[in-house]
Structures are given as C-alpha cells and as structure tokens.
Tab-separated table of C-alpha atoms in Angstrom:
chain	number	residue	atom	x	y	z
A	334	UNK	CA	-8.391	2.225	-16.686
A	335	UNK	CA	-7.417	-1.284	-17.383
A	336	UNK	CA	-8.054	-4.075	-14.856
A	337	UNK	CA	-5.781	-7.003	-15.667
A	338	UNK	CA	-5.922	-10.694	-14.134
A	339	UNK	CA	-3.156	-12.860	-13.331
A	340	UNK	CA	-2.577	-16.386	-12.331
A	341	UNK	CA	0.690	-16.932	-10.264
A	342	UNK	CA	0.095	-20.293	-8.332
A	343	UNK	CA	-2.698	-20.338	-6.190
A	344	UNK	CA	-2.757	-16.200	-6.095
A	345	UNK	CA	-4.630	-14.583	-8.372
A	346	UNK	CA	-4.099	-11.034	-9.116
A	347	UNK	CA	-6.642	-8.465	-9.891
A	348	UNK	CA	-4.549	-5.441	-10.923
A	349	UNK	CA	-5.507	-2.404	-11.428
A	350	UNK	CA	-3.978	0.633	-13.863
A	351	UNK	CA	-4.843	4.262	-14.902
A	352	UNK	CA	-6.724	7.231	-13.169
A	353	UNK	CA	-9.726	7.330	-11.247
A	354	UNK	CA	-12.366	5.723	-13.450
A	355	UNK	CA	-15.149	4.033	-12.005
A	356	UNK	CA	-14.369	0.702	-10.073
A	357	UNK	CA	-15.455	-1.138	-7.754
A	358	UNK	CA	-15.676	-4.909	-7.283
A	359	UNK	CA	-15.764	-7.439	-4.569
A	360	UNK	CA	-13.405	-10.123	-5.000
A	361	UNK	CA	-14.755	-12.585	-3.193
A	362	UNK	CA	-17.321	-13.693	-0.311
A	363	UNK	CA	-16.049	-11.820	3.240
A	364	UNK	CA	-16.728	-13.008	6.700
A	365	UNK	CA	-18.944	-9.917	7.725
A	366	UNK	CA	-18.384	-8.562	11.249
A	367	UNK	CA	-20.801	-7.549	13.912
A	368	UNK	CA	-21.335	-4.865	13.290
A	369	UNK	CA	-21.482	-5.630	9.679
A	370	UNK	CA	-18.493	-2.766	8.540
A	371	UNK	CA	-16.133	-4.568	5.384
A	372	UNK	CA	-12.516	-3.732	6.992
A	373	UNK	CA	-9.999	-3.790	4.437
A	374	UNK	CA	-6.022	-3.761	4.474
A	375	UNK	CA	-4.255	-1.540	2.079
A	376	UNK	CA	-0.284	-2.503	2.132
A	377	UNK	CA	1.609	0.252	0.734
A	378	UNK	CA	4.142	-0.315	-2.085
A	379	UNK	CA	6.415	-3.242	-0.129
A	380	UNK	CA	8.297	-4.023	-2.828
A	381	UNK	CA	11.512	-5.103	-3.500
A	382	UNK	CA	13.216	-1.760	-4.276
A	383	UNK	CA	11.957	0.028	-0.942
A	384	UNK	CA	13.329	-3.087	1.269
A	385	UNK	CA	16.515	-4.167	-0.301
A	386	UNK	CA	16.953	-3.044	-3.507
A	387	UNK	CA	17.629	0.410	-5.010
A	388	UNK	CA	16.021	1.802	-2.206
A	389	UNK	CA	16.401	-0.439	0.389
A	390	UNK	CA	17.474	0.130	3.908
A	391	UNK	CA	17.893	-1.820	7.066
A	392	UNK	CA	14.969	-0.010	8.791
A	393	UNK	CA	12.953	-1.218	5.823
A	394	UNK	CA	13.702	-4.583	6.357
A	395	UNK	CA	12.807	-4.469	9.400
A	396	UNK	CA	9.364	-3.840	9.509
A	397	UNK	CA	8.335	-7.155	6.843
A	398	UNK	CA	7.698	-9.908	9.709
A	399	UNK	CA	5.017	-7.480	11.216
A	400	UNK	CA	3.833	-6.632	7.821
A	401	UNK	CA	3.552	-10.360	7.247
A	402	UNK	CA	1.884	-10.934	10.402
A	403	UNK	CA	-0.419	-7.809	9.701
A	404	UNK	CA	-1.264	-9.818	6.281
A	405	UNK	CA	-2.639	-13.195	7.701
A	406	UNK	CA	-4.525	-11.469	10.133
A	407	UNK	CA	-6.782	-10.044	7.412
A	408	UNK	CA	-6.406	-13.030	5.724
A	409	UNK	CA	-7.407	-15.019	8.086
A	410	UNK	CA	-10.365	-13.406	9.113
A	411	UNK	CA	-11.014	-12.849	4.941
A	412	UNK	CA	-10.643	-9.276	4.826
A	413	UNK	CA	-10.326	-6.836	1.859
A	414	UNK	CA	-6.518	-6.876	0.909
A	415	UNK	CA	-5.341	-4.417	-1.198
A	416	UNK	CA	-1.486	-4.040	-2.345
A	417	UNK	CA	-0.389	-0.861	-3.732
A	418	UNK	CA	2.573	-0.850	-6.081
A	419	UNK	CA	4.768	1.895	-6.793
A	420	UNK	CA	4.753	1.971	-10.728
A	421	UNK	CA	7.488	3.716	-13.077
A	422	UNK	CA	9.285	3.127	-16.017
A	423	UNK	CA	12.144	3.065	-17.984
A	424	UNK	CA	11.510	7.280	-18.835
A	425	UNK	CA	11.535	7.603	-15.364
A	426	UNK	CA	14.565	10.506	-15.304
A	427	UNK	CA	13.255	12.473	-17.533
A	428	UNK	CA	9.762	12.493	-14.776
A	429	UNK	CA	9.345	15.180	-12.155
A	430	UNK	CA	9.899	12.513	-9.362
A	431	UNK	CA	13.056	11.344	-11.503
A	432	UNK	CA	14.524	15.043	-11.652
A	433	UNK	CA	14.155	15.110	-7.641
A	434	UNK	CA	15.094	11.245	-6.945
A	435	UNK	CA	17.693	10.383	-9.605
A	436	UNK	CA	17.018	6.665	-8.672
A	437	UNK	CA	15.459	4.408	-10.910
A	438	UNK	CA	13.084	2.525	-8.707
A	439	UNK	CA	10.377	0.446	-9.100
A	440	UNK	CA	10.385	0.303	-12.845
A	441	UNK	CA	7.323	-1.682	-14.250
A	442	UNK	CA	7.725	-5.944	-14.503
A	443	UNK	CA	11.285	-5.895	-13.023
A	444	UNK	CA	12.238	-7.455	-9.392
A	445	UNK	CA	12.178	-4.469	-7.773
A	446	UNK	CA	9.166	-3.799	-8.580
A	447	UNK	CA	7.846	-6.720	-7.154
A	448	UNK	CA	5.913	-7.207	-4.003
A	449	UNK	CA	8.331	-8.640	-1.396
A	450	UNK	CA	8.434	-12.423	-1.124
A	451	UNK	CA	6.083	-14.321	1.778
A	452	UNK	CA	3.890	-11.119	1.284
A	453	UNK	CA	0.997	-12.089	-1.141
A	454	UNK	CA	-2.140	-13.673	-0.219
A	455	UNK	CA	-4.701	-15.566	-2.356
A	456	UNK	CA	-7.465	-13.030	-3.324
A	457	UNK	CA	-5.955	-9.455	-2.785
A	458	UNK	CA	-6.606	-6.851	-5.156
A	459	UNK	CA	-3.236	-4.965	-6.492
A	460	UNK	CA	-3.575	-0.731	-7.634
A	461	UNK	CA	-0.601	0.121	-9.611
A	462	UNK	CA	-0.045	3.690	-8.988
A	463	UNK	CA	2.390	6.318	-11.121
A	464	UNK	CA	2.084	9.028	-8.171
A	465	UNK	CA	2.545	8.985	-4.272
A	466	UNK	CA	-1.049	9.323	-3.258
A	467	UNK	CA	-3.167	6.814	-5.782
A	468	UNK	CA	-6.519	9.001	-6.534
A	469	UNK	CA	-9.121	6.252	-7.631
A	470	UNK	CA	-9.575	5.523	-4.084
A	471	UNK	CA	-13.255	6.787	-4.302
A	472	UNK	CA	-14.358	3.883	-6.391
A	473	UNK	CA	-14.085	1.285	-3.896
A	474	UNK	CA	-16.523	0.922	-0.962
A	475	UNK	CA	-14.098	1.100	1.651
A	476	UNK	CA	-15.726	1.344	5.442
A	477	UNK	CA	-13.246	0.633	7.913
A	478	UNK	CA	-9.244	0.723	7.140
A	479	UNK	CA	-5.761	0.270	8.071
A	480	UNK	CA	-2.532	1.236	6.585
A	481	UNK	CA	0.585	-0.120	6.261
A	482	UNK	CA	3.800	-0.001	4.664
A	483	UNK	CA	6.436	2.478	2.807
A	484	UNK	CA	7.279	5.519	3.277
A	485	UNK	CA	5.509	6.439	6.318
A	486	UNK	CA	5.777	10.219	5.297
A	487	UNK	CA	5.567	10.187	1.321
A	488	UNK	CA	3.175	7.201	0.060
A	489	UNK	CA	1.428	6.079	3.392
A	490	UNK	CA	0.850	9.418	4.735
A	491	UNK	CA	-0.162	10.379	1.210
A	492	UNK	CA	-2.986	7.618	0.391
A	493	UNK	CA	-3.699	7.969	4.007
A	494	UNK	CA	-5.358	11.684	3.353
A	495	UNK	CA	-6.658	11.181	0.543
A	496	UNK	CA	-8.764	8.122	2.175
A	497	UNK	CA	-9.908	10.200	4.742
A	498	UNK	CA	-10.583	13.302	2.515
A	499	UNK	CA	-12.948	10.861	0.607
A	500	UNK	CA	-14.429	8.967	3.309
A	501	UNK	CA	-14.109	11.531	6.688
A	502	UNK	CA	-17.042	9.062	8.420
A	503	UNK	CA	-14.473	5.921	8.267
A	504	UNK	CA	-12.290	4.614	10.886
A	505	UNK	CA	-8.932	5.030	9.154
A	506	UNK	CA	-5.703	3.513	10.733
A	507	UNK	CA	-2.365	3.482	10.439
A	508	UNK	CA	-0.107	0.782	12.486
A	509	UNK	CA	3.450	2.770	13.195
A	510	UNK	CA	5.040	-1.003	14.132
A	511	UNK	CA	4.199	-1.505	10.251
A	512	UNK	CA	5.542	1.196	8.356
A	513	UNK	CA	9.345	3.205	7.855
A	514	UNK	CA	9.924	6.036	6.620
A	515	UNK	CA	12.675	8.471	4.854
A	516	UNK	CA	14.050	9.271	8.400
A	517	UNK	CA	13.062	8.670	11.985
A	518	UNK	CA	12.330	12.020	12.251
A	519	UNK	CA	9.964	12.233	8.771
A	520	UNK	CA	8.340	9.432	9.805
A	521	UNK	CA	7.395	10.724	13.530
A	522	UNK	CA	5.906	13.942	11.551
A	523	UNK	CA	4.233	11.743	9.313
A	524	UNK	CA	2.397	10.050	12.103
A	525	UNK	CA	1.555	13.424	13.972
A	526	UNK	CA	0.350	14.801	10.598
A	527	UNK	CA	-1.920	11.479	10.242
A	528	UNK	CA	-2.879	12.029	14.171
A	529	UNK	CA	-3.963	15.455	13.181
A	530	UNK	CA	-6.236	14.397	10.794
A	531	UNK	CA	-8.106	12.226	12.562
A	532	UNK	CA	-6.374	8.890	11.218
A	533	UNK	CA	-5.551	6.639	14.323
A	534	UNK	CA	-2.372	5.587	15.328
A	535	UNK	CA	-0.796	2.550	16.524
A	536	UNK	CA	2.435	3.617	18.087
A	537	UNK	CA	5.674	2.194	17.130
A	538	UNK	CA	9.026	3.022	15.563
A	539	UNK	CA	11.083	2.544	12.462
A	540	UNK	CA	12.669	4.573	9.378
A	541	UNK	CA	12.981	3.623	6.033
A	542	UNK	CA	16.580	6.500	5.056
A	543	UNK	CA	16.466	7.577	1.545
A	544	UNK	CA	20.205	6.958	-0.433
C-alpha cells in the first residue's frame, strides 16, 4: 500500500493505493454527534469519464448538483469524506474488465480520471481502486455511512456489500437521488439488491446508460 499526499490549493489529498493493508487514520478533528457515532461520506468514482467523458451520459450528469449538495452537507457538519476513484491504465485492454468493456476509461493522471469539478472538499481522503468493489474497507473505523455516486449497480452496489459484509452492526445508506446507473432498470435492481441487504434507501431515480 502506498499512501500519497497532495497539495492542490487549499485541498489536500490523502490518497490511497494497493490492497487491503492495514490503514487507518483520522484526518482531522470531527464535530462528534450525540450520540457520539463518526458518520462518514464515501462518493463513488464521480469522475470525469462516468459524467461526460468516455463514459458519460446525460443521466450522469444529472445527478452532480445533488452530489454537490450531498458534499457540503458532510462538510459542513465536518464529516469523514471519502472519494473513491476508479483507477486503470494504459494496459487496460488487455485486463479482464477491458476484454468485457472495450473502453478505455479512467486511465490513471488523465482528465477523465479526475474527480468532477466543484466536487472536492478540503480534508477528504481519496482510495484509488483497480476493481469495482475496493476491499481495504476493513481498515478504516467506519460507524455510520452513506453512499453515493456511479454506477448504482456495478461500483456503488459493489462497495456497498462489501461495507456491510464487514461492518453488519452499521447503519449503511445509500441516497437513490445521488447515484445512476447502467440502465434505469439495473439501477432499480441495484437498489432492491441493497434493500435486501439491509442497506437503507433513499428513494429516487436516475440511470447512468453504458455506450
């Protein structure tokens, strides 16, 4: 694992790379709520290529002023923030996910690969991930979350399960106003796969349709 910092204005970056070794770090002081539970954000790979790049749709677009809004909520209060990142690069055909999606996406330091503009916050912690579901999940002390983001049914609904396969105590959430997915259809099972599981819901609509 290697965690990397970055200075871009007043944001720092705390990024983090490789498997699931042992990590976990506070990255700075959080208002503590009654009942004392750290709630923490996780924003799911909006980046550039899933909006309006390579992948890009309308439906994707559509969803970043409630993301936004999600954002400085937790901000605000001085929540956890956590931005996940879809990370590939320039061998990507020649991967599994390549030989199914023949789409370069996401590849590592371009502009698609960036997190969408008016997005970042001062203080958020950034996972780059290689896979859907990002499996170093266990190293952080996460208590109380919610999930937003892209796709609903591949990289939400996959990091969703594997949070609440780790941590089947916490109050996991998922806000449906927040996230797209492949089709409206996908996305709907998504959320009723989520629901099954025990991850709450909050009920919305919007798909994200794969090129």
């Amino acid at each position: 694992m290697i965690i990397i910092y970055k200075q871009l204005g007043d944001i720092i970056k705390i990024i983090i790379t490789g498997g699931a070794c042992g990590f976990l770090y506070e990255r700075r002081r959080r208002r503590i709520m009654g009942n004392n539970t750290k709630k923490t954000l996780i924003v799911v790979d909006m980046q550039n290529d899933f909006i309006d790049g390579a992948l890009g749709t309308k439906e994707a677009v559509a969803i970043v002023e409630n993301v936004k809004a999600k954002i400085r909520e937790y901000a605000d209060r001085g929540d956890e923030i956590i931005f996940t990142r879809d990370t590939h690069y320039e061998d990507y055909m020649e991967t599994n996910e390549g030989r199914h999606l023949p789409v370069p996406h996401c590849i590592e330091e371009t502009e698609g690969w960036e997190i969408a503009d008016g997005l970042e916050v001062p203080g958020a912690i950034y996972i780059n991930k290689t896979s859907f579901g990002y499996t170093g999940w266990g190293d952080f002390d996460l208590q109380d979350v919610e999930m937003v983001g892209l796709c609903t049914d591949i990289c939400v609904v996959s990091n969703a399960l594997i949070i609440k396969a780790l941590y089947p105590e916490i109050n996991v959430k998922v806000d449906a106003r927040c996230c797209a997915g492949v089709t409206p259809e996908s996305h709907e099972a998504a959320l009723a796969t989520m629901a099954m599981c025990q991850v709450d819901i909050k009920i919305g609509r919007a798909s994200c349709r794969e090129r």
